[in-house]
Amino acid sequence: MTETFRHSGEYPQQQSSAPVHHGGTQGGFPPPPAYAPEAPHGPAPRRRRAKGPVALLAAVAIAAAAVGGGTAYAVQTLTEPGTTTSATSTVAVPTSKKGTVSGVAEAVGPSIVEIGADTARGKSTGSGVITTSDGEIVTNNHVIAGATSIKVRTNDGKTYDAEVVGTDSKKDLALIRLKGASGLKPATLGDSDQVKVGDEVVAIGSPEGLTGTVTSGIISALDRDVTVSTGEGQQQPQGPQGGWPFEFGGQEFNGDTGSSKTTYKALQTDASLNPGNSGGALIDMNGNIIGINSAMYAPSSSAQGGGDAASGSVGLGFAIPINTVKDDLGKLRSGSQS
């Protein structure tokens, strides 16, 4: 560019020597013949300058195509079975309702289901998160462990039979698939590594069979070592005090976790969780799933034979980070049963 401007600046100087060429007082210095052919080359620098915008437009077009392809790939890796790449978080909540609990509920509610599993010990009730439009659902292993049949109710009231695809009791995760489902709304899986203490969150699930219940709160702590049962016969989400059994800090809560157990790093939240929220979603204010609700503390009743005021959630809930789930999806989709 600099060279182009320097050449164009030389042309007026050539024109200023024209009087000498036409017979001035400097007859001993004829006009330099080298400059005469320069005129035809004048457009050449201008053509070089013109190439700049063209090249820039071409580069922008290529970049736009790359971004478009990358976006499609991110969606594909989230929804297609057999993939494990984490999808980039997005803003799933409508702009007009961004940052509101109602906006999160509206955006994510259709992606949360109620799960009912019949087992030899009775009926287990929990929740799940839709990850593909044809009915792939992530939930807790303890919700469906030992199930002889599984029924799932979606947000619009439809009921489906479901089958277990894969389980990972060490992470308390399971993948099930609805039979004959299509056109469902997959949730957007976020990035739990970006979660900070104090972030606002929303929980959606089916506590006590109340489908689509929405509560809200904040992230209270990170990396809590929560221990839950993995053994058959200990998989019922409800313990004697109304919550599902778990251990923290060497102490048992909500009943006996049994001899077979596993420990994982959990997100702690004060969003109200109750039996039936297990396997449901913990969601950030952009509508991204950041955790799978898995345990809660329910204090023992202080009164003999009851004491409803002392039961239920007291704001001590735990969720499996969604990055743990995304890392495990490939194994679950392969049909692994562990």
CSV table of N, CA, C and O in Angstrom, one decimal, residues 167-249:
chain,number,residue,atom,x,y,z
A,167,THR,N,-25.6,-48.0,32.2
A,167,THR,CA,-25.5,-47.5,33.5
A,167,THR,C,-24.1,-47.4,34.0
A,167,THR,O,-23.2,-48.1,33.5
A,168,ASP,N,-23.9,-46.5,34.9
A,168,ASP,CA,-22.5,-46.3,35.5
A,168,ASP,C,-22.8,-46.0,37.0
A,168,ASP,O,-23.0,-44.9,37.4
A,169,SER,N,-22.8,-47.1,37.8
A,169,SER,CA,-23.2,-46.9,39.2
A,169,SER,C,-22.1,-46.1,40.0
A,169,SER,O,-22.4,-45.5,41.0
A,170,LYS,N,-20.9,-46.2,39.5
A,170,LYS,CA,-19.8,-45.5,40.2
A,170,LYS,C,-20.0,-43.9,40.1
A,170,LYS,O,-19.5,-43.2,40.9
A,171,LYS,N,-20.7,-43.5,39.1
A,171,LYS,CA,-21.0,-42.1,39.0
A,171,LYS,C,-22.5,-41.8,39.2
A,171,LYS,O,-22.9,-40.6,39.1
A,172,ASP,N,-23.2,-42.8,39.6
A,172,ASP,CA,-24.7,-42.7,39.8
A,172,ASP,C,-25.4,-42.1,38.6
A,172,ASP,O,-26.3,-41.3,38.7
A,173,LEU,N,-25.0,-42.6,37.4
A,173,LEU,CA,-25.6,-42.2,36.2
A,173,LEU,C,-26.2,-43.3,35.4
A,173,LEU,O,-25.7,-44.5,35.5
A,174,ALA,N,-27.3,-43.0,34.6
A,174,ALA,CA,-27.9,-44.0,33.8
A,174,ALA,C,-28.4,-43.3,32.5
A,174,ALA,O,-28.8,-42.2,32.6
A,175,LEU,N,-28.5,-44.1,31.4
A,175,LEU,CA,-29.1,-43.6,30.2
A,175,LEU,C,-30.2,-44.5,29.8
A,175,LEU,O,-30.0,-45.7,29.7
A,176,ILE,N,-31.4,-44.0,29.6
A,176,ILE,CA,-32.5,-44.8,29.1
A,176,ILE,C,-33.0,-44.2,27.8
A,176,ILE,O,-32.7,-43.1,27.5
A,177,ARG,N,-33.8,-45.0,27.1
A,177,ARG,CA,-34.4,-44.5,25.8
A,177,ARG,C,-35.9,-44.8,25.8
A,177,ARG,O,-36.3,-45.9,26.1
A,178,LEU,N,-36.6,-43.8,25.4
A,178,LEU,CA,-38.1,-44.0,25.2
A,178,LEU,C,-38.4,-44.8,24.0
A,178,LEU,O,-37.7,-44.7,22.9
A,179,LYS,N,-39.4,-45.6,24.0
A,179,LYS,CA,-39.8,-46.4,22.9
A,179,LYS,C,-40.9,-45.6,22.0
A,179,LYS,O,-41.9,-45.1,22.6
A,180,GLY,N,-40.6,-45.4,20.8
A,180,GLY,CA,-41.5,-44.8,19.9
A,180,GLY,C,-41.6,-43.3,20.0
A,180,GLY,O,-42.6,-42.7,19.6
A,181,ALA,N,-40.6,-42.6,20.6
A,181,ALA,CA,-40.6,-41.2,20.8
A,181,ALA,C,-39.9,-40.5,19.6
A,181,ALA,O,-39.0,-41.0,19.0
A,182,SER,N,-40.4,-39.3,19.3
A,182,SER,CA,-39.8,-38.4,18.3
A,182,SER,C,-40.2,-37.0,18.6
A,182,SER,O,-41.2,-36.7,19.2
A,183,GLY,N,-39.4,-36.0,18.0
A,183,GLY,CA,-39.8,-34.6,18.1
A,183,GLY,C,-39.7,-34.0,19.5
A,183,GLY,O,-40.3,-33.0,19.8
A,184,LEU,N,-38.9,-34.7,20.4
A,184,LEU,CA,-38.7,-34.1,21.8
A,184,LEU,C,-37.7,-33.0,21.7
A,184,LEU,O,-37.0,-32.8,20.8
A,185,LYS,N,-37.7,-32.2,22.8
A,185,LYS,CA,-36.8,-31.1,22.9
A,185,LYS,C,-35.6,-31.4,23.7
A,185,LYS,O,-35.7,-31.5,24.9
A,186,PRO,N,-34.4,-31.6,23.1
A,186,PRO,CA,-33.2,-31.9,23.9
A,186,PRO,C,-32.8,-30.6,24.7
A,186,PRO,O,-33.0,-29.5,24.3
A,187,ALA,N,-32.3,-30.9,25.9
A,187,ALA,CA,-31.7,-29.8,26.7
A,187,ALA,C,-30.3,-29.4,26.2
A,187,ALA,O,-29.7,-30.2,25.5
A,188,THR,N,-29.9,-28.2,26.6
A,188,THR,CA,-28.6,-27.8,26.2
A,188,THR,C,-27.7,-28.0,27.4
A,188,THR,O,-27.9,-27.6,28.5
A,189,LEU,N,-26.6,-28.8,27.2
A,189,LEU,CA,-25.7,-29.2,28.3
A,189,LEU,C,-24.6,-28.1,28.3
A,189,LEU,O,-24.0,-27.8,27.4
A,190,GLY,N,-24.5,-27.5,29.5
A,190,GLY,CA,-23.6,-26.4,29.7
A,190,GLY,C,-22.1,-26.8,30.1
A,190,GLY,O,-21.7,-27.9,29.7
A,191,ASP,N,-21.5,-26.0,30.8
A,191,ASP,CA,-20.1,-26.2,31.2
A,191,ASP,C,-20.0,-26.0,32.7
A,191,ASP,O,-19.9,-24.9,33.2
A,192,SER,N,-19.9,-27.1,33.5
A,192,SER,CA,-19.9,-27.0,35.0
A,192,SER,C,-18.6,-26.5,35.5
A,192,SER,O,-18.5,-26.0,36.6
A,193,ASP,N,-17.5,-26.5,34.6
A,193,ASP,CA,-16.3,-25.9,35.1
A,193,ASP,C,-16.3,-24.4,35.2
A,193,ASP,O,-15.4,-23.8,35.9
A,194,GLN,N,-17.3,-23.8,34.6
A,194,GLN,CA,-17.4,-22.3,34.7
A,194,GLN,C,-18.3,-21.9,35.8
A,194,GLN,O,-18.5,-20.7,36.0
A,195,VAL,N,-18.9,-22.8,36.5
A,195,VAL,CA,-19.8,-22.5,37.6
A,195,VAL,C,-19.1,-21.9,38.8
A,195,VAL,O,-18.0,-22.4,39.2
A,196,LYS,N,-19.6,-20.9,39.4
A,196,LYS,CA,-19.0,-20.2,40.6
A,196,LYS,C,-20.0,-20.2,41.7
A,196,LYS,O,-21.2,-20.2,41.6
A,197,VAL,N,-19.4,-20.2,42.9
A,197,VAL,CA,-20.2,-20.1,44.1
A,197,VAL,C,-21.0,-18.8,44.1
A,197,VAL,O,-20.4,-17.7,43.8
A,198,GLY,N,-22.3,-18.8,44.4
A,198,GLY,CA,-23.1,-17.6,44.3
A,198,GLY,C,-23.9,-17.5,43.0
A,198,GLY,O,-24.8,-16.7,42.9
A,199,ASP,N,-23.6,-18.3,42.0
A,199,ASP,CA,-24.3,-18.2,40.7
A,199,ASP,C,-25.8,-18.6,41.0
A,199,ASP,O,-26.0,-19.6,41.7
A,200,GLU,N,-26.7,-18.0,40.4
A,200,GLU,CA,-28.1,-18.3,40.5
A,200,GLU,C,-28.4,-19.6,39.7
A,200,GLU,O,-27.9,-19.7,38.6
A,201,VAL,N,-29.3,-20.4,40.2
A,201,VAL,CA,-29.6,-21.6,39.5
A,201,VAL,C,-31.1,-22.0,39.7
A,201,VAL,O,-31.8,-21.4,40.6
A,202,VAL,N,-31.6,-22.8,38.8
A,202,VAL,CA,-33.0,-23.3,38.8
A,202,VAL,C,-32.9,-24.8,38.8
A,202,VAL,O,-32.2,-25.4,38.1
A,203,ALA,N,-33.8,-25.4,39.6
A,203,ALA,CA,-33.9,-26.9,39.6
A,203,ALA,C,-35.3,-27.2,39.1
A,203,ALA,O,-36.3,-26.6,39.5
A,204,ILE,N,-35.4,-28.2,38.2
A,204,ILE,CA,-36.7,-28.7,37.7
A,204,ILE,C,-36.7,-30.2,37.8
A,204,ILE,O,-35.7,-30.9,37.4
A,205,GLY,N,-37.8,-30.7,38.3
A,205,GLY,CA,-37.9,-32.2,38.5
A,205,GLY,C,-39.3,-32.5,38.9
A,205,GLY,O,-40.3,-31.7,38.8
A,206,SER,N,-39.5,-33.7,39.5
A,206,SER,CA,-40.8,-34.2,39.9
A,206,SER,C,-40.8,-34.7,41.3
A,206,SER,O,-41.0,-35.9,41.6
A,207,PRO,N,-40.6,-33.8,42.3
A,207,PRO,CA,-40.6,-34.2,43.7
A,207,PRO,C,-42.0,-34.8,44.1
A,207,PRO,O,-43.0,-34.1,43.8
A,208,GLU,N,-42.0,-35.9,44.7
A,208,GLU,CA,-43.2,-36.6,45.2
A,208,GLU,C,-44.2,-36.8,44.0
A,208,GLU,O,-45.4,-36.8,44.2
A,209,GLY,N,-43.7,-36.9,42.8
A,209,GLY,CA,-44.6,-37.1,41.6
A,209,GLY,C,-45.2,-35.9,41.1
A,209,GLY,O,-46.1,-35.9,40.2
A,210,LEU,N,-44.8,-34.7,41.6
A,210,LEU,CA,-45.4,-33.4,41.1
A,210,LEU,C,-44.6,-33.0,39.9
A,210,LEU,O,-43.6,-32.2,40.0
A,211,THR,N,-45.0,-33.4,38.7
A,211,THR,CA,-44.2,-33.2,37.5
A,211,THR,C,-44.0,-31.8,37.2
A,211,THR,O,-44.8,-30.9,37.3
A,212,GLY,N,-42.7,-31.5,36.8
A,212,GLY,CA,-42.4,-30.2,36.3
A,212,GLY,C,-42.3,-29.1,37.4
A,212,GLY,O,-42.4,-27.9,37.1
A,213,THR,N,-42.0,-29.5,38.6
A,213,THR,CA,-41.8,-28.5,39.7
A,213,THR,C,-40.6,-27.7,39.6
A,213,THR,O,-39.5,-28.3,39.3
A,214,VAL,N,-40.7,-26.4,39.7
A,214,VAL,CA,-39.5,-25.5,39.6
A,214,VAL,C,-39.2,-24.8,40.9
A,214,VAL,O,-40.1,-24.3,41.6
A,215,THR,N,-37.9,-24.9,41.3
A,215,THR,CA,-37.4,-24.2,42.4
A,215,THR,C,-36.2,-23.4,42.0
A,215,THR,O,-35.6,-23.7,41.0
A,216,SER,N,-35.7,-22.5,42.9
A,216,SER,CA,-34.5,-21.7,42.5
A,216,SER,C,-33.7,-21.5,43.7
A,216,SER,O,-34.1,-21.6,44.9
A,217,GLY,N,-32.4,-21.1,43.5
A,217,GLY,CA,-31.5,-20.8,44.5
A,217,GLY,C,-30.2,-20.4,44.0
A,217,GLY,O,-30.1,-19.8,42.9
A,218,ILE,N,-29.1,-20.7,44.7
A,218,ILE,CA,-27.7,-20.4,44.2
A,218,ILE,C,-26.8,-21.6,44.3
A,218,ILE,O,-27.2,-22.6,44.9
A,219,ILE,N,-25.7,-21.5,43.8
A,219,ILE,CA,-24.6,-22.5,44.0
A,219,ILE,C,-24.0,-22.2,45.4
A,219,ILE,O,-23.4,-21.1,45.5
A,220,SER,N,-24.1,-23.1,46.3
A,220,SER,CA,-23.6,-22.9,47.7
A,220,SER,C,-22.2,-23.3,47.9
A,220,SER,O,-21.5,-22.7,48.7
A,221,ALA,N,-21.7,-24.3,47.1
A,221,ALA,CA,-20.3,-24.7,47.2
A,221,ALA,C,-20.0,-25.6,46.0
A,221,ALA,O,-20.9,-26.1,45.3
A,222,LEU,N,-18.7,-25.8,45.8
A,222,LEU,CA,-18.2,-26.7,44.7
A,222,LEU,C,-17.5,-27.9,45.3
A,222,LEU,O,-17.0,-27.8,46.4
A,223,ASP,N,-17.3,-28.9,44.5
A,223,ASP,CA,-16.5,-30.1,44.8
A,223,ASP,C,-16.8,-30.7,46.2
A,223,ASP,O,-15.8,-31.0,46.9
A,224,ARG,N,-18.0,-30.9,46.5
A,224,ARG,CA,-18.4,-31.6,47.7
A,224,ARG,C,-18.2,-33.1,47.5
A,224,ARG,O,-18.8,-33.6,46.5
A,225,ASP,N,-17.6,-33.8,48.4
A,225,ASP,CA,-17.4,-35.3,48.2
A,225,ASP,C,-18.7,-36.0,48.8
A,225,ASP,O,-18.8,-36.1,50.0
A,226,VAL,N,-19.6,-36.3,47.9
A,226,VAL,CA,-20.8,-37.0,48.3
A,226,VAL,C,-20.8,-38.5,48.0
A,226,VAL,O,-20.3,-38.9,46.9
A,227,THR,N,-21.2,-39.3,49.0
A,227,THR,CA,-21.2,-40.7,48.8
A,227,THR,C,-22.6,-41.3,48.7
A,227,THR,O,-23.4,-41.0,49.6
A,228,VAL,N,-22.9,-42.1,47.7
A,228,VAL,CA,-24.2,-42.7,47.6
A,228,VAL,C,-24.0,-44.2,47.4
A,228,VAL,O,-22.9,-44.7,47.1
A,229,SER,N,-25.1,-44.9,47.5
A,229,SER,CA,-25.1,-46.4,47.4
A,229,SER,C,-25.1,-46.8,45.9
A,229,SER,O,-25.7,-46.1,45.1
A,230,THR,N,-24.4,-47.9,45.6
A,230,THR,CA,-24.5,-48.5,44.3
A,230,THR,C,-25.1,-49.9,44.3
A,230,THR,O,-25.3,-50.5,43.3
A,231,GLY,N,-25.3,-50.4,45.5
A,231,GLY,CA,-25.8,-51.8,45.6
A,231,GLY,C,-27.3,-52.0,45.4
A,231,GLY,O,-28.1,-51.2,45.7
A,232,GLU,N,-27.6,-53.2,44.8
A,232,GLU,CA,-29.0,-53.5,44.7
A,232,GLU,C,-29.7,-53.6,46.1
A,232,GLU,O,-29.0,-54.1,47.1
A,233,GLY,N,-30.9,-53.3,46.2
A,233,GLY,CA,-31.6,-53.3,47.5
A,233,GLY,C,-31.4,-52.0,48.3
A,233,GLY,O,-32.0,-51.9,49.3
A,234,GLN,N,-30.5,-51.2,47.8
A,234,GLN,CA,-30.3,-49.9,48.5
A,234,GLN,C,-30.6,-48.7,47.5
A,234,GLN,O,-30.2,-47.6,47.8
A,235,GLN,N,-31.3,-49.0,46.4
A,235,GLN,CA,-31.4,-48.0,45.4
A,235,GLN,C,-32.7,-47.2,45.5
A,235,GLN,O,-32.9,-46.3,44.6
A,236,GLN,N,-33.5,-47.4,46.5
A,236,GLN,CA,-34.7,-46.6,46.6
A,236,GLN,C,-34.3,-45.1,47.0
A,236,GLN,O,-33.6,-44.9,47.9
A,237,PRO,N,-34.8,-44.2,46.2
A,237,PRO,CA,-34.4,-42.8,46.5
A,237,PRO,C,-34.9,-42.3,47.9
A,237,PRO,O,-34.3,-41.4,48.4
A,238,GLN,N,-35.9,-42.9,48.4
A,238,GLN,CA,-36.4,-42.4,49.7
A,238,GLN,C,-35.9,-43.2,50.9
A,238,GLN,O,-36.0,-44.4,50.9
A,239,GLY,N,-35.4,-42.5,51.9
A,239,GLY,CA,-34.9,-43.2,53.1
A,239,GLY,C,-36.0,-43.0,54.2
A,239,GLY,O,-37.0,-42.4,54.0
A,240,PRO,N,-35.7,-43.4,55.4
A,240,PRO,CA,-36.6,-43.3,56.5
A,240,PRO,C,-37.0,-41.9,56.8
A,240,PRO,O,-38.1,-41.6,57.3
A,241,GLN,N,-36.1,-40.9,56.6
A,241,GLN,CA,-36.5,-39.5,56.9
A,241,GLN,C,-37.0,-38.8,55.7
A,241,GLN,O,-37.3,-37.6,55.8
A,242,GLY,N,-37.3,-39.4,54.6
A,242,GLY,CA,-37.9,-38.8,53.5
A,242,GLY,C,-37.0,-38.4,52.4
A,242,GLY,O,-37.5,-38.0,51.3
A,243,GLY,N,-35.7,-38.5,52.5
A,243,GLY,CA,-34.7,-38.2,51.5
A,243,GLY,C,-34.1,-39.5,51.0
A,243,GLY,O,-34.3,-40.5,51.6
A,244,TRP,N,-33.2,-39.4,50.0
A,244,TRP,CA,-32.5,-40.6,49.6
A,244,TRP,C,-31.2,-40.6,50.3
A,244,TRP,O,-30.5,-39.6,50.6
A,245,PRO,N,-30.7,-41.8,50.8
A,245,PRO,CA,-29.5,-41.9,51.6
A,245,PRO,C,-28.3,-41.5,50.9
A,245,PRO,O,-28.0,-41.8,49.8
A,246,PHE,N,-27.4,-40.8,51.6
A,246,PHE,CA,-26.1,-40.4,51.2
A,246,PHE,C,-25.2,-40.2,52.4
A,246,PHE,O,-25.6,-40.0,53.5
A,247,GLU,N,-23.9,-40.1,52.1
A,247,GLU,CA,-22.9,-39.8,53.1
A,247,GLU,C,-22.1,-38.5,52.7
A,247,GLU,O,-21.9,-38.3,51.6
A,248,PHE,N,-21.8,-37.8,53.8
A,248,PHE,CA,-20.9,-36.6,53.6
A,248,PHE,C,-20.1,-36.4,54.8
A,248,PHE,O,-20.6,-36.4,55.9
A,249,GLY,N,-18.8,-36.2,54.7
A,249,GLY,CA,-17.9,-36.0,55.9
A,249,GLY,C,-17.9,-37.1,56.8
A,249,GLY,O,-17.7,-36.9,58.0
